[in-house]
PDB file of C-alpha atoms in Angstrom:
ATOM      1  CA  UNK A  39       0.000   0.000   0.000  1.00 39.00           C
ATOM      2  CA  UNK A  40       3.021   2.212   0.299  1.00 42.00           C
ATOM      3  CA  UNK A  41       5.654   2.536  -2.387  1.00 39.00           C
ATOM      4  CA  UNK A  42       9.238   3.718  -2.080  1.00 41.00           C
ATOM      5  CA  UNK A  43      10.554   6.071  -4.680  1.00 48.00           C
ATOM      6  CA  UNK A  44      13.867   7.773  -5.247  1.00 55.00           C
ATOM      7  CA  UNK A  45      14.288  11.074  -7.046  1.00 54.00           C
ATOM      8  CA  UNK A  46      17.738  12.083  -8.312  1.00 49.00           C
ATOM      9  CA  UNK A  47      18.235  15.688  -9.384  1.00 49.00           C
ATOM     10  CA  UNK A  48      21.266  17.066 -11.227  1.00 44.00           C
ATOM     11  CA  UNK A  49      22.029  20.652 -10.281  1.00 47.00           C
ATOM     12  CA  UNK A  50      24.737  23.153 -11.127  1.00 41.00           C
ATOM     13  CA  UNK A  51      26.415  25.238  -8.464  1.00 46.00           C
ATOM     14  CA  UNK A  52      29.497  27.390  -9.007  1.00 45.00           C
ATOM     15  CA  UNK A  53      29.955  25.739 -12.394  1.00 48.00           C
ATOM     16  CA  UNK A  54      30.089  22.216 -10.944  1.00 49.00           C
ATOM     17  CA  UNK A  55      27.435  19.538 -11.276  1.00 48.00           C
ATOM     18  CA  UNK A  56      26.284  17.603  -8.243  1.00 56.00           C
ATOM     19  CA  UNK A  57      23.352  15.353  -7.524  1.00 82.00           C
ATOM     20  CA  UNK A  58      20.566  15.745  -5.028  1.00 87.00           C
ATOM     21  CA  UNK A  59      18.719  12.576  -4.101  1.00 91.00           C
ATOM     22  CA  UNK A  60      15.411  12.287  -2.238  1.00 92.00           C
ATOM     23  CA  UNK A  61      14.494   8.786  -1.121  1.00 94.00           C
ATOM     24  CA  UNK A  62      10.984   8.026   0.102  1.00 93.00           C
ATOM     25  CA  UNK A  63      11.568   5.153   2.502  1.00 94.00           C
ATOM     26  CA  UNK A  64       8.995   4.218   5.157  1.00 95.00           C
ATOM     27  CA  UNK A  65       8.332   5.069   8.766  1.00 96.00           C
ATOM     28  CA  UNK A  66      10.287   2.878  11.215  1.00 95.00           C
ATOM     29  CA  UNK A  67      12.573   1.232   8.626  1.00 95.00           C
ATOM     30  CA  UNK A  68      14.671  -0.316  11.401  1.00 94.00           C
ATOM     31  CA  UNK A  69      11.696  -2.390  12.539  1.00 92.00           C
ATOM     32  CA  UNK A  70      13.244  -5.666  11.386  1.00 90.00           C
ATOM     33  CA  UNK A  71      10.076  -7.596  12.255  1.00 90.00           C
ATOM     34  CA  UNK A  72       8.597  -6.079   9.096  1.00 91.00           C
ATOM     35  CA  UNK A  73      10.675  -7.119   6.102  1.00 90.00           C
ATOM     36  CA  UNK A  74       9.122  -4.593   3.751  1.00 87.00           C
ATOM     37  CA  UNK A  75      10.153  -1.839   6.179  1.00 91.00           C
ATOM     38  CA  UNK A  76      13.627  -3.230   6.782  1.00 92.00           C
ATOM     39  CA  UNK A  77      14.187  -3.658   3.026  1.00 93.00           C
ATOM     40  CA  UNK A  78      14.627   0.136   2.783  1.00 93.00           C
ATOM     41  CA  UNK A  79      17.631   0.127   5.132  1.00 94.00           C
ATOM     42  CA  UNK A  80      20.226  -0.974   2.520  1.00 94.00           C
ATOM     43  CA  UNK A  81      19.248   1.960   0.292  1.00 93.00           C
ATOM     44  CA  UNK A  82      19.556   4.405   3.168  1.00 94.00           C
ATOM     45  CA  UNK A  83      22.869   2.839   4.169  1.00 95.00           C
ATOM     46  CA  UNK A  84      24.197   3.194   0.608  1.00 94.00           C
ATOM     47  CA  UNK A  85      23.322   6.894   0.524  1.00 93.00           C
ATOM     48  CA  UNK A  86      25.568   7.542   3.511  1.00 93.00           C
ATOM     49  CA  UNK A  87      28.547   6.396   1.413  1.00 93.00           C
ATOM     50  CA  UNK A  88      28.005   8.618  -1.622  1.00 89.00           C
ATOM     51  CA  UNK A  89      28.874  12.189  -2.507  1.00 87.00           C
ATOM     52  CA  UNK A  90      25.257  12.973  -3.339  1.00 88.00           C
ATOM     53  CA  UNK A  91      23.292  15.509  -1.359  1.00 92.00           C
ATOM     54  CA  UNK A  92      20.539  13.286  -0.012  1.00 94.00           C
ATOM     55  CA  UNK A  93      17.314  13.608   1.936  1.00 96.00           C
ATOM     56  CA  UNK A  94      15.595  10.534   3.366  1.00 96.00           C
ATOM     57  CA  UNK A  95      11.847  10.571   3.998  1.00 97.00           C
ATOM     58  CA  UNK A  96      10.063   8.278   6.467  1.00 97.00           C
ATOM     59  CA  UNK A  97       6.335   8.684   5.681  1.00 97.00           C
ATOM     60  CA  UNK A  98       3.603   7.127   7.796  1.00 97.00           C
ATOM     61  CA  UNK A  99       0.593   5.280   6.376  1.00 96.00           C
ATOM     62  CA  UNK A 100      -0.794   7.282   3.457  1.00 97.00           C
ATOM     63  CA  UNK A 101      -4.216   8.890   3.796  1.00 97.00           C
ATOM     64  CA  UNK A 102      -4.650   8.096   0.121  1.00 96.00           C
ATOM     65  CA  UNK A 103      -5.218   4.466   1.145  1.00 94.00           C
ATOM     66  CA  UNK A 104      -8.481   5.728   2.638  1.00 96.00           C
ATOM     67  CA  UNK A 105      -9.338   7.384  -0.676  1.00 95.00           C
ATOM     68  CA  UNK A 106      -8.914   4.031  -2.409  1.00 92.00           C
ATOM     69  CA  UNK A 107     -11.508   2.524  -0.051  1.00 94.00           C
ATOM     70  CA  UNK A 108     -13.846   5.520  -0.221  1.00 96.00           C
ATOM     71  CA  UNK A 109     -16.239   4.204  -2.934  1.00 94.00           C
ATOM     72  CA  UNK A 110     -17.032   1.129  -0.826  1.00 94.00           C
ATOM     73  CA  UNK A 111     -17.366   3.295   2.293  1.00 96.00           C
ATOM     74  CA  UNK A 112     -19.991   5.450   0.561  1.00 96.00           C
ATOM     75  CA  UNK A 113     -21.739   2.414  -0.917  1.00 95.00           C
ATOM     76  CA  UNK A 114     -21.779   0.126   2.121  1.00 95.00           C
ATOM     77  CA  UNK A 115     -21.487   2.555   5.040  1.00 97.00           C
ATOM     78  CA  UNK A 116     -18.518   0.660   6.491  1.00 97.00           C
ATOM     79  CA  UNK A 117     -14.826   1.554   6.641  1.00 97.00           C
ATOM     80  CA  UNK A 118     -12.876  -1.689   6.915  1.00 97.00           C
ATOM     81  CA  UNK A 119      -9.227  -2.525   7.503  1.00 96.00           C
ATOM     82  CA  UNK A 120      -7.851  -5.920   8.616  1.00 96.00           C
ATOM     83  CA  UNK A 121      -6.825  -5.046  12.162  1.00 97.00           C
ATOM     84  CA  UNK A 122      -8.753  -4.016  15.290  1.00 97.00           C
ATOM     85  CA  UNK A 123     -10.871  -0.888  14.933  1.00 97.00           C
ATOM     86  CA  UNK A 124      -9.377   0.451  18.160  1.00 98.00           C
ATOM     87  CA  UNK A 125      -5.764   0.333  16.896  1.00 98.00           C
ATOM     88  CA  UNK A 126      -4.312   3.835  16.468  1.00 98.00           C
ATOM     89  CA  UNK A 127      -2.167   4.657  13.432  1.00 98.00           C
ATOM     90  CA  UNK A 128      -0.121   7.651  12.340  1.00 98.00           C
ATOM     91  CA  UNK A 129      -1.030   8.759   8.818  1.00 98.00           C
ATOM     92  CA  UNK A 130       0.136  11.369   6.331  1.00 98.00           C
ATOM     93  CA  UNK A 131      -1.257  13.021   3.218  1.00 98.00           C
ATOM     94  CA  UNK A 132       0.891  11.972   0.272  1.00 96.00           C
ATOM     95  CA  UNK A 133       0.700  15.522  -1.098  1.00 97.00           C
ATOM     96  CA  UNK A 134       2.651  16.711   1.945  1.00 98.00           C
ATOM     97  CA  UNK A 135       5.250  14.003   1.360  1.00 97.00           C
ATOM     98  CA  UNK A 136       5.581  15.104  -2.276  1.00 95.00           C
ATOM     99  CA  UNK A 137       5.931  18.734  -1.192  1.00 97.00           C
ATOM    100  CA  UNK A 138       8.754  17.854   1.193  1.00 97.00           C
ATOM    101  CA  UNK A 139      10.466  15.903  -1.603  1.00 95.00           C
ATOM    102  CA  UNK A 140      10.177  18.949  -3.895  1.00 94.00           C
ATOM    103  CA  UNK A 141      11.712  21.164  -1.205  1.00 95.00           C
ATOM    104  CA  UNK A 142      14.524  18.657  -0.727  1.00 94.00           C
ATOM    105  CA  UNK A 143      15.312  18.645  -4.450  1.00 91.00           C
ATOM    106  CA  UNK A 144      15.165  22.372  -5.044  1.00 91.00           C
ATOM    107  CA  UNK A 145      16.455  23.906  -1.804  1.00 93.00           C
ATOM    108  CA  UNK A 146      19.355  23.273   0.541  1.00 93.00           C
ATOM    109  CA  UNK A 147      17.596  23.447   3.905  1.00 95.00           C
ATOM    110  CA  UNK A 148      16.622  19.744   3.969  1.00 97.00           C
ATOM    111  CA  UNK A 149      19.973  18.439   2.734  1.00 96.00           C
ATOM    112  CA  UNK A 150      21.275  15.401   4.657  1.00 96.00           C
ATOM    113  CA  UNK A 151      18.098  15.246   6.740  1.00 97.00           C
ATOM    114  CA  UNK A 152      16.212  12.095   7.675  1.00 97.00           C
ATOM    115  CA  UNK A 153      12.607  13.093   8.262  1.00 98.00           C
ATOM    116  CA  UNK A 154       9.700  11.267   9.895  1.00 98.00           C
ATOM    117  CA  UNK A 155       6.588  12.497   8.070  1.00 98.00           C
ATOM    118  CA  UNK A 156       3.257  12.248   9.921  1.00 98.00           C
ATOM    119  CA  UNK A 157       0.152  14.369  10.275  1.00 98.00           C
ATOM    120  CA  UNK A 158      -1.038  15.373  13.732  1.00 97.00           C
ATOM    121  CA  UNK A 159      -2.419  12.613  15.920  1.00 96.00           C
ATOM    122  CA  UNK A 160      -2.864   8.874  15.775  1.00 98.00           C
ATOM    123  CA  UNK A 161      -6.422   7.789  15.010  1.00 98.00           C
ATOM    124  CA  UNK A 162      -8.330   4.551  15.415  1.00 98.00           C
ATOM    125  CA  UNK A 163     -10.706   3.316  12.735  1.00 98.00           C
ATOM    126  CA  UNK A 164     -13.582   4.020  15.112  1.00 98.00           C
ATOM    127  CA  UNK A 165     -12.497   7.659  15.199  1.00 98.00           C
ATOM    128  CA  UNK A 166     -12.098   7.758  11.427  1.00 98.00           C
ATOM    129  CA  UNK A 167     -15.550   6.259  10.873  1.00 98.00           C
ATOM    130  CA  UNK A 168     -16.947   8.928  13.206  1.00 98.00           C
ATOM    131  CA  UNK A 169     -15.280  11.662  11.132  1.00 98.00           C
ATOM    132  CA  UNK A 170     -16.700  10.107   7.975  1.00 98.00           C
ATOM    133  CA  UNK A 171     -20.183  10.026   9.511  1.00 97.00           C
ATOM    134  CA  UNK A 172     -19.992  13.680  10.466  1.00 97.00           C
ATOM    135  CA  UNK A 173     -18.707  14.784   7.061  1.00 97.00           C
ATOM    136  CA  UNK A 174     -21.182  12.688   5.067  1.00 96.00           C
ATOM    137  CA  UNK A 175     -24.096  13.424   7.388  1.00 96.00           C
ATOM    138  CA  UNK A 176     -25.106   9.797   7.844  1.00 96.00           C
ATOM    139  CA  UNK A 177     -24.057   6.921  10.110  1.00 96.00           C
ATOM    140  CA  UNK A 178     -21.063   4.777   9.223  1.00 97.00           C
ATOM    141  CA  UNK A 179     -19.361   1.972  11.103  1.00 97.00           C
ATOM    142  CA  UNK A 180     -15.854   0.558  11.415  1.00 98.00           C
ATOM    143  CA  UNK A 181     -15.454  -2.970  10.023  1.00 97.00           C
ATOM    144  CA  UNK A 182     -12.992  -5.649  11.137  1.00 96.00           C
ATOM    145  CA  UNK A 183     -12.592  -8.128   8.253  1.00 95.00           C
ATOM    146  CA  UNK A 184      -9.965 -10.839   8.220  1.00 95.00           C
ATOM    147  CA  UNK A 185      -6.908 -10.087   6.134  1.00 94.00           C
ATOM    148  CA  UNK A 186      -8.053 -12.593   3.501  1.00 92.00           C
ATOM    149  CA  UNK A 187     -11.495 -11.022   3.237  1.00 93.00           C
ATOM    150  CA  UNK A 188     -10.065  -7.526   3.024  1.00 93.00           C
ATOM    151  CA  UNK A 189      -7.419  -8.437   0.405  1.00 91.00           C
ATOM    152  CA  UNK A 190     -10.017 -10.158  -1.767  1.00 89.00           C
ATOM    153  CA  UNK A 191     -12.343  -7.153  -1.651  1.00 87.00           C
ATOM    154  CA  UNK A 192      -9.483  -4.716  -2.256  1.00 85.00           C
ATOM    155  CA  UNK A 193      -8.292  -6.737  -5.284  1.00 85.00           C
ATOM    156  CA  UNK A 194      -4.672  -5.891  -4.614  1.00 85.00           C
ATOM    157  CA  UNK A 195      -2.277  -6.534  -7.521  1.00 88.00           C
ATOM    158  CA  UNK A 196       0.125  -8.434  -5.253  1.00 90.00           C
ATOM    159  CA  UNK A 197       1.596 -11.928  -5.457  1.00 92.00           C
ATOM    160  CA  UNK A 198       1.467 -14.363  -2.530  1.00 92.00           C
ATOM    161  CA  UNK A 199       4.782 -13.220  -1.089  1.00 92.00           C
ATOM    162  CA  UNK A 200       3.752  -9.562  -1.148  1.00 92.00           C
ATOM    163  CA  UNK A 201       0.438 -10.413   0.489  1.00 93.00           C
ATOM    164  CA  UNK A 202       2.231 -12.314   3.246  1.00 93.00           C
ATOM    165  CA  UNK A 203       4.463  -9.316   3.939  1.00 92.00           C
ATOM    166  CA  UNK A 204       1.458  -7.003   4.034  1.00 93.00           C
ATOM    167  CA  UNK A 205      -0.380  -9.374   6.362  1.00 95.00           C
ATOM    168  CA  UNK A 206       2.546  -9.118   8.803  1.00 94.00           C
ATOM    169  CA  UNK A 207       2.288  -5.328   8.705  1.00 94.00           C
ATOM    170  CA  UNK A 208      -1.366  -5.505   9.683  1.00 96.00           C
ATOM    171  CA  UNK A 209      -0.581  -8.063  12.395  1.00 96.00           C
ATOM    172  CA  UNK A 210       1.887  -5.535  13.773  1.00 96.00           C
ATOM    173  CA  UNK A 211      -0.756  -2.791  13.662  1.00 96.00           C
ATOM    174  CA  UNK A 212      -3.090  -5.101  15.586  1.00 96.00           C
ATOM    175  CA  UNK A 213      -0.570  -5.511  18.401  1.00 97.00           C
ATOM    176  CA  UNK A 214       1.151  -2.129  18.508  1.00 97.00           C
ATOM    177  CA  UNK A 215      -0.602   0.349  16.231  1.00 96.00           C
ATOM    178  CA  UNK A 216       1.732   2.715  14.358  1.00 97.00           C
ATOM    179  CA  UNK A 217       3.381   5.569  16.221  1.00 97.00           C
ATOM    180  CA  UNK A 218       4.475   8.819  14.653  1.00 97.00           C
ATOM    181  CA  UNK A 219       5.103  12.492  15.404  1.00 97.00           C
ATOM    182  CA  UNK A 220       4.203  15.524  13.276  1.00 98.00           C
ATOM    183  CA  UNK A 221       7.031  17.778  14.489  1.00 98.00           C
ATOM    184  CA  UNK A 222       9.458  17.203  11.614  1.00 98.00           C
ATOM    185  CA  UNK A 223       6.786  17.414   8.898  1.00 98.00           C
ATOM    186  CA  UNK A 224       5.563  20.725  10.297  1.00 98.00           C
ATOM    187  CA  UNK A 225       9.128  22.064  10.379  1.00 98.00           C
ATOM    188  CA  UNK A 226       9.919  20.838   6.859  1.00 98.00           C
ATOM    189  CA  UNK A 227       6.757  22.336   5.345  1.00 98.00           C
ATOM    190  CA  UNK A 228       6.851  25.556   7.331  1.00 97.00           C
ATOM    191  CA  UNK A 229       3.106  25.170   7.940  1.00 98.00           C
ATOM    192  CA  UNK A 230       0.623  22.809   9.540  1.00 98.00           C
ATOM    193  CA  UNK A 231       0.411  19.408   7.806  1.00 98.00           C
ATOM    194  CA  UNK A 232      -2.841  18.462   6.123  1.00 98.00           C
ATOM    195  CA  UNK A 233      -5.050  16.815   8.729  1.00 98.00           C
ATOM    196  CA  UNK A 234      -6.953  13.555   8.479  1.00 98.00           C
ATOM    197  CA  UNK A 235     -10.178  15.470   9.118  1.00 98.00           C
ATOM    198  CA  UNK A 236      -9.538  17.834   6.192  1.00 98.00           C
ATOM    199  CA  UNK A 237      -8.673  14.884   3.944  1.00 98.00           C
ATOM    200  CA  UNK A 238     -11.967  13.148   4.770  1.00 98.00           C
ATOM    201  CA  UNK A 239     -13.825  16.438   4.269  1.00 97.00           C
ATOM    202  CA  UNK A 240     -12.372  16.688   0.750  1.00 97.00           C
ATOM    203  CA  UNK A 241     -13.594  13.182  -0.047  1.00 97.00           C
ATOM    204  CA  UNK A 242     -17.070  13.968   1.297  1.00 97.00           C
ATOM    205  CA  UNK A 243     -17.287  17.194  -0.714  1.00 95.00           C
ATOM    206  CA  UNK A 244     -16.316  15.350  -3.894  1.00 92.00           C
ATOM    207  CA  UNK A 245     -19.044  12.801  -3.174  1.00 90.00           C
ATOM    208  CA  UNK A 246     -21.615  15.555  -2.619  1.00 81.00           C
ATOM    209  CA  UNK A 247     -20.666  17.208  -5.925  1.00 78.00           C
ATOM    210  CA  UNK A 248     -21.106  13.946  -7.836  1.00 71.00           C
ATOM    211  CA  UNK A 249     -24.484  13.313  -6.179  1.00 57.00           C
TER     212      UNK A 249
END
């Protein structure tokens, strides 16, 4: 559900060319219990032994994953994810992540920084369903499907190995949630990060316009 990307950028300064490199890793990459998180560590490690001007981003769970589920939320009145509805997760709007990457590639102030990127707060699915209810003006509930049920409904384009890795991520969420702090994102942007509430409001407004 989250993809790593790396953006190299060739820039001239004082007549000499040098490269800037922004790598979108994942929050908590040193969590070796989660192989898809830990798989980002070799890339980060390699950057420390180059002459490139790098910035490493550690984004939390993307709010855009909620957007992908939004049509079924509107249709069925249930927001489902395959872990307990009381588990609290840090999330981030991907547009804020992209903005930080753009700053990293075009300015010097984020050079050699490693940045945890999270919006304010950690929210449970119960809390998110409540926000959705308020913004849509009708009751919604938080579902708790099994991972198999959720993956089948989501129709993820993943092979068995990728699904197994993702299942372990959700098992981890079930036990520990996903912690994160908005301090570095706020500092990097120079403004307040986009909130989960405002993201859900955008989705609800789009739905109202279509209706």
